[in-house]
């Protein structure tokens, strides 16, 4: 099989898998379900993705990359560093909602500390911190923010926002997030970014 | 049995149970272990506390009450509202460490959304928010903080600090917290309260 074709096929499988994961959640989805959705033999499916977990990781990675691209475009549209920080938090929340819809709540990668998904999460988290860093630098340069925002603040912001998500996850009973919980989380995130901006503003 | 004697006995059992929970963690402790520690028949122990979970709740409630008393005294010693907020966060972290030592990490109350421990946690969390509220009011009155700190900030602070703890819990492999992780958490909490104070300072 030609490599380009193979890449294309992989992406088709990931897109089909996303649909199925979103329908049943991670734990209830089977490779059978995905092969049916793809109209593809199970043997071929296993050729591309040896396990369900494997395919789930690929789907999450795909979502992460999509988010980063979308984020880049969105940030370009905002004029001030303050607007960029706010847009970031808002978009990050939507991304969280998408992951929840993919069934991530029924998937607990923390049973294995060396697992691929933890590495994926950490590398994504580093990218988030880098994005926040560059927005803050922009605000330092253009005089919106104080000239020397503490170096640990970008990491702190990402962790605070992450912590708020974890609190909410703990209170969820099912695999979905109802609109009341979503609003609560959104309010807290908006308050957090406002607090953060107040603290670093010139 | 006379009611005062009974109360006294209960407290003795709770103190013995704390030791045993701290030694073995929640999941590995048995009522047998606690009756041995108390030098008391199992039947009598069950008379006071019908289940291990029951006794564990009593132990946590006891710790919470101790923390609240200790906190009250500690806050009186601080002069400014800023110092009080900082002292609060520092003491709250120590309390978390104590609960971890009691084996709370191996106890997951969230299997039952109506459980006593969730109600206990929520009522404790409300007390925390009230404490922060009254410190902030003091700071508003004496001119340390801006005159109208947003009404949701006390709750937000308690939730942000809680979220940081949850992040750390997720990364722990065993039942204990090593000193590196403790330091990391402490740093993040200190940065958070500094950020918070910066945002509301006059």
Short mmCIF file of N, CA, C and O in Angstrom, two decimals, chain A residues 108-110 113 121 125 146 150 152-153 155-156 158-164 166-173 187-189 191-192 194-196 198-200, chain B residues 108-110 113 121 125 146 150 152-153 155-156 158-164 166-173 187-189 191-192 194-196 198-200:
data_model
loop_
_atom_site.label_atom_id
_atom_site.label_comp_id
_atom_site.label_asym_id
_atom_site.label_seq_id
_atom_site.Cartn_x
_atom_site.Cartn_y
_atom_site.Cartn_z
N UNK A 108 -9.98 5.98 31.66
CA UNK A 108 -9.08 6.45 32.70
C UNK A 108 -7.65 5.99 32.43
O UNK A 108 -7.29 4.85 32.71
N UNK A 109 -6.84 6.87 31.85
CA UNK A 109 -5.49 6.47 31.46
C UNK A 109 -4.54 6.37 32.65
O UNK A 109 -3.44 5.91 32.53
N UNK A 110 -5.02 6.81 33.82
CA UNK A 110 -4.08 6.93 34.93
C UNK A 110 -3.79 5.60 35.62
O UNK A 110 -3.08 5.54 36.59
N UNK A 113 0.98 4.80 34.60
CA UNK A 113 1.65 6.11 34.66
C UNK A 113 2.55 6.37 33.44
O UNK A 113 2.96 7.48 33.19
N UNK A 121 -1.04 13.88 26.85
CA UNK A 121 -1.62 14.96 27.63
C UNK A 121 -0.55 15.97 28.03
O UNK A 121 -0.75 17.19 27.93
N UNK A 125 -0.27 19.83 27.04
CA UNK A 125 -0.25 20.80 28.11
C UNK A 125 0.94 21.77 27.95
O UNK A 125 0.82 22.98 28.17
N UNK A 146 1.97 44.17 33.04
CA UNK A 146 3.18 44.67 33.70
C UNK A 146 4.40 44.09 32.97
O UNK A 146 4.32 43.05 32.32
N UNK A 150 5.48 37.19 36.39
CA UNK A 150 6.26 36.05 36.89
C UNK A 150 6.31 34.90 35.89
O UNK A 150 5.29 34.58 35.25
N UNK A 152 6.37 31.81 36.12
CA UNK A 152 5.54 30.62 36.33
C UNK A 152 4.05 30.84 36.08
O UNK A 152 3.26 29.91 36.17
N UNK A 153 3.67 32.07 35.80
CA UNK A 153 2.24 32.35 35.65
C UNK A 153 1.56 31.60 34.49
O UNK A 153 0.43 31.14 34.67
N UNK A 155 2.16 28.61 33.30
CA UNK A 155 1.92 27.24 33.79
C UNK A 155 0.84 27.23 34.85
O UNK A 155 -0.04 26.35 34.86
N UNK A 156 0.89 28.21 35.75
CA UNK A 156 -0.12 28.27 36.81
C UNK A 156 -1.52 28.41 36.22
O UNK A 156 -2.45 27.71 36.63
N UNK A 158 -2.65 27.53 33.27
CA UNK A 158 -3.07 26.27 32.65
C UNK A 158 -3.48 25.25 33.73
O UNK A 158 -4.49 24.55 33.60
N UNK A 159 -2.73 25.22 34.82
CA UNK A 159 -3.06 24.27 35.90
C UNK A 159 -4.35 24.64 36.64
O UNK A 159 -5.13 23.77 37.02
N UNK A 160 -4.55 25.93 36.85
CA UNK A 160 -5.78 26.36 37.53
C UNK A 160 -7.01 25.98 36.72
O UNK A 160 -8.00 25.47 37.25
N UNK A 161 -6.91 26.22 35.42
CA UNK A 161 -8.02 25.92 34.51
C UNK A 161 -8.24 24.39 34.47
O UNK A 161 -9.38 23.91 34.48
N UNK A 162 -7.14 23.66 34.46
CA UNK A 162 -7.23 22.21 34.47
C UNK A 162 -7.90 21.72 35.76
O UNK A 162 -8.77 20.85 35.74
N UNK A 163 -7.50 22.32 36.88
CA UNK A 163 -8.08 21.94 38.17
C UNK A 163 -9.59 22.17 38.21
O UNK A 163 -10.33 21.34 38.73
N UNK A 164 -10.04 23.27 37.62
CA UNK A 164 -11.49 23.53 37.58
C UNK A 164 -12.20 22.44 36.78
O UNK A 164 -13.28 21.98 37.16
N UNK A 166 -11.19 19.34 36.45
CA UNK A 166 -11.17 18.12 37.26
C UNK A 166 -12.26 18.13 38.33
O UNK A 166 -12.89 17.11 38.59
N UNK A 167 -12.46 19.30 38.96
CA UNK A 167 -13.51 19.41 39.96
C UNK A 167 -14.86 19.04 39.37
O UNK A 167 -15.66 18.32 39.97
N UNK A 168 -15.10 19.54 38.15
CA UNK A 168 -16.38 19.29 37.49
C UNK A 168 -16.51 17.82 37.12
O UNK A 168 -17.55 17.21 37.32
N UNK A 169 -15.43 17.26 36.60
CA UNK A 169 -15.46 15.84 36.21
C UNK A 169 -15.86 14.99 37.41
O UNK A 169 -16.64 14.06 37.30
N UNK A 170 -15.34 15.33 38.58
CA UNK A 170 -15.64 14.56 39.79
C UNK A 170 -17.12 14.57 40.14
O UNK A 170 -17.61 13.64 40.77
N UNK A 171 -17.82 15.64 39.74
CA UNK A 171 -19.22 15.73 40.13
C UNK A 171 -20.15 15.10 39.09
O UNK A 171 -21.34 14.96 39.33
N UNK A 172 -19.59 14.73 37.91
CA UNK A 172 -20.46 14.18 36.86
C UNK A 172 -20.81 12.74 37.17
O UNK A 172 -19.95 11.96 37.56
N UNK A 173 -22.06 12.40 36.99
CA UNK A 173 -22.46 11.01 37.24
C UNK A 173 -22.38 10.18 35.96
O UNK A 173 -21.85 9.10 35.96
N UNK A 187 -18.55 29.84 33.82
CA UNK A 187 -18.48 31.00 34.70
C UNK A 187 -17.19 31.02 35.50
O UNK A 187 -16.54 32.06 35.61
N UNK A 188 -16.82 29.89 36.05
CA UNK A 188 -15.60 29.84 36.86
C UNK A 188 -14.36 30.12 36.02
O UNK A 188 -13.42 30.77 36.47
N UNK A 189 -14.38 29.61 34.80
CA UNK A 189 -13.21 29.84 33.93
C UNK A 189 -13.11 31.31 33.56
O UNK A 189 -12.02 31.88 33.54
N UNK A 191 -14.26 33.84 35.29
CA UNK A 191 -13.81 34.57 36.49
C UNK A 191 -12.32 34.40 36.71
O UNK A 191 -11.62 35.34 37.11
N UNK A 192 -11.83 33.19 36.42
CA UNK A 192 -10.40 32.93 36.63
C UNK A 192 -9.55 33.76 35.69
O UNK A 192 -8.55 34.35 36.11
N UNK A 194 -10.40 36.53 34.27
CA UNK A 194 -10.54 37.93 34.68
C UNK A 194 -9.62 38.24 35.86
O UNK A 194 -8.95 39.27 35.89
N UNK A 195 -9.63 37.34 36.83
CA UNK A 195 -8.76 37.48 38.00
C UNK A 195 -7.29 37.56 37.57
O UNK A 195 -6.52 38.41 38.00
N UNK A 196 -6.93 36.64 36.68
CA UNK A 196 -5.56 36.56 36.19
C UNK A 196 -5.16 37.86 35.50
O UNK A 196 -4.08 38.42 35.75
N UNK A 198 -6.55 40.84 35.85
CA UNK A 198 -6.46 41.92 36.84
C UNK A 198 -5.10 41.93 37.53
O UNK A 198 -4.54 42.98 37.81
N UNK A 199 -4.60 40.73 37.82
CA UNK A 199 -3.34 40.62 38.57
C UNK A 199 -2.13 41.05 37.76
O UNK A 199 -1.12 41.49 38.33
N UNK A 200 -2.19 40.92 36.43
CA UNK A 200 -0.99 41.21 35.63
C UNK A 200 -1.12 42.51 34.82
O UNK A 200 -0.16 42.91 34.16
N UNK B 108 -12.68 6.32 47.92
CA UNK B 108 -13.35 7.09 46.89
C UNK B 108 -14.85 7.18 47.16
O UNK B 108 -15.59 6.26 46.85
N UNK B 109 -15.28 8.28 47.75
CA UNK B 109 -16.69 8.40 48.12
C UNK B 109 -17.59 8.66 46.93
O UNK B 109 -18.80 8.62 47.05
N UNK B 110 -17.00 8.94 45.77
CA UNK B 110 -17.83 9.42 44.67
C UNK B 110 -18.57 8.30 43.94
O UNK B 110 -19.26 8.55 42.98
N UNK B 113 -23.29 9.31 44.96
CA UNK B 113 -23.43 10.77 44.93
C UNK B 113 -24.19 11.30 46.15
O UNK B 113 -24.17 12.47 46.42
N UNK B 121 -18.14 16.88 52.88
CA UNK B 121 -17.19 17.68 52.13
C UNK B 121 -17.82 19.03 51.76
O UNK B 121 -17.19 20.08 51.89
N UNK B 125 -16.69 22.70 52.82
CA UNK B 125 -16.33 23.64 51.77
C UNK B 125 -17.08 24.97 51.96
O UNK B 125 -16.51 26.06 51.77
N UNK B 146 -9.75 46.27 47.34
CA UNK B 146 -10.69 47.18 46.69
C UNK B 146 -12.04 47.07 47.40
O UNK B 146 -12.35 46.06 48.03
N UNK B 150 -15.57 41.13 43.87
CA UNK B 150 -16.72 40.38 43.34
C UNK B 150 -17.20 39.30 44.32
O UNK B 150 -16.38 38.60 44.92
N UNK B 152 -18.37 36.47 44.03
CA UNK B 152 -18.05 35.05 43.79
C UNK B 152 -16.59 34.71 44.04
O UNK B 152 -16.21 33.55 43.93
N UNK B 153 -15.78 35.70 44.35
CA UNK B 153 -14.34 35.42 44.51
C UNK B 153 -14.00 34.46 45.64
O UNK B 153 -13.12 33.62 45.47
N UNK B 155 -15.66 31.88 46.76
CA UNK B 155 -15.93 30.53 46.26
C UNK B 155 -14.94 30.14 45.18
O UNK B 155 -14.44 29.01 45.17
N UNK B 156 -14.62 31.08 44.31
CA UNK B 156 -13.66 30.79 43.25
C UNK B 156 -12.31 30.40 43.84
O UNK B 156 -11.70 29.41 43.41
N UNK B 158 -11.59 29.09 46.76
CA UNK B 158 -11.66 27.75 47.36
C UNK B 158 -11.66 26.68 46.26
O UNK B 158 -10.98 25.66 46.37
N UNK B 159 -12.35 26.94 45.17
CA UNK B 159 -12.40 25.97 44.07
C UNK B 159 -11.07 25.86 43.33
O UNK B 159 -10.66 24.77 42.93
N UNK B 160 -10.40 26.98 43.14
CA UNK B 160 -9.09 26.95 42.46
C UNK B 160 -8.09 26.12 43.27
O UNK B 160 -7.36 25.29 42.72
N UNK B 161 -8.09 26.36 44.57
CA UNK B 161 -7.18 25.64 45.46
C UNK B 161 -7.54 24.14 45.48
O UNK B 161 -6.66 23.28 45.47
N UNK B 162 -8.83 23.86 45.48
CA UNK B 162 -9.28 22.48 45.44
C UNK B 162 -8.83 21.80 44.13
O UNK B 162 -8.34 20.67 44.13
N UNK B 163 -8.99 22.53 43.03
CA UNK B 163 -8.58 22.00 41.73
C UNK B 163 -7.09 21.66 41.70
O UNK B 163 -6.69 20.63 41.16
N UNK B 164 -6.26 22.49 42.30
CA UNK B 164 -4.82 22.21 42.34
C UNK B 164 -4.56 20.91 43.12
O UNK B 164 -3.73 20.10 42.73
N UNK B 166 -6.64 18.40 43.40
CA UNK B 166 -7.10 17.29 42.57
C UNK B 166 -6.09 16.92 41.49
O UNK B 166 -5.87 15.75 41.21
N UNK B 167 -5.48 17.95 40.88
CA UNK B 167 -4.43 17.68 39.88
C UNK B 167 -3.33 16.82 40.46
O UNK B 167 -2.85 15.88 39.84
N UNK B 168 -2.92 17.19 41.68
CA UNK B 168 -1.83 16.48 42.34
C UNK B 168 -2.26 15.05 42.69
O UNK B 168 -1.51 14.10 42.46
N UNK B 169 -3.47 14.91 43.20
CA UNK B 169 -3.96 13.57 43.55
C UNK B 169 -3.90 12.66 42.34
O UNK B 169 -3.51 11.50 42.43
N UNK B 170 -4.27 13.20 41.18
CA UNK B 170 -4.26 12.39 39.96
C UNK B 170 -2.88 11.85 39.61
O UNK B 170 -2.76 10.82 38.96
N UNK B 171 -1.84 12.59 40.01
CA UNK B 171 -0.50 12.16 39.62
C UNK B 171 0.12 11.22 40.65
O UNK B 171 1.18 10.65 40.40
N UNK B 172 -0.52 11.07 41.80
CA UNK B 172 0.07 10.22 42.84
C UNK B 172 -0.13 8.75 42.51
O UNK B 172 -1.21 8.34 42.12
N UNK B 173 0.92 7.98 42.69
CA UNK B 173 0.79 6.55 42.40
C UNK B 173 0.40 5.77 43.66
O UNK B 173 -0.49 4.95 43.63
N UNK B 187 4.03 25.41 46.20
CA UNK B 187 4.40 26.54 45.34
C UNK B 187 3.22 27.05 44.55
O UNK B 187 2.99 28.26 44.46
N UNK B 188 2.46 26.13 43.98
CA UNK B 188 1.33 26.55 43.17
C UNK B 188 0.27 27.24 44.02
O UNK B 188 -0.36 28.21 43.58
N UNK B 189 0.09 26.75 45.24
CA UNK B 189 -0.91 27.37 46.10
C UNK B 189 -0.48 28.77 46.52
O UNK B 189 -1.29 29.69 46.54
N UNK B 191 1.53 30.73 44.82
CA UNK B 191 1.40 31.60 43.64
C UNK B 191 -0.07 31.99 43.44
O UNK B 191 -0.36 33.13 43.05
N UNK B 192 -0.96 31.05 43.69
CA UNK B 192 -2.39 31.33 43.48
C UNK B 192 -2.88 32.40 44.45
O UNK B 192 -3.59 33.33 44.05
N UNK B 194 -1.07 34.63 45.91
CA UNK B 194 -0.43 35.89 45.52
C UNK B 194 -1.17 36.54 44.36
O UNK B 194 -1.41 37.76 44.35
N UNK B 195 -1.50 35.72 43.38
CA UNK B 195 -2.23 36.20 42.21
C UNK B 195 -3.57 36.79 42.64
O UNK B 195 -3.97 37.88 42.22
N UNK B 196 -4.24 36.07 43.51
CA UNK B 196 -5.55 36.48 44.00
C UNK B 196 -5.45 37.83 44.72
O UNK B 196 -6.25 38.74 44.47
N UNK B 198 -3.07 40.10 44.44
CA UNK B 198 -2.73 41.14 43.46
C UNK B 198 -3.99 41.67 42.78
O UNK B 198 -4.14 42.86 42.53
N UNK B 199 -4.90 40.74 42.47
CA UNK B 199 -6.10 41.11 41.71
C UNK B 199 -7.07 41.94 42.54
O UNK B 199 -7.84 42.73 41.99
N UNK B 200 -7.07 41.78 43.87
CA UNK B 200 -8.10 42.48 44.67
C UNK B 200 -7.51 43.61 45.51
O UNK B 200 -8.23 44.34 46.18
#
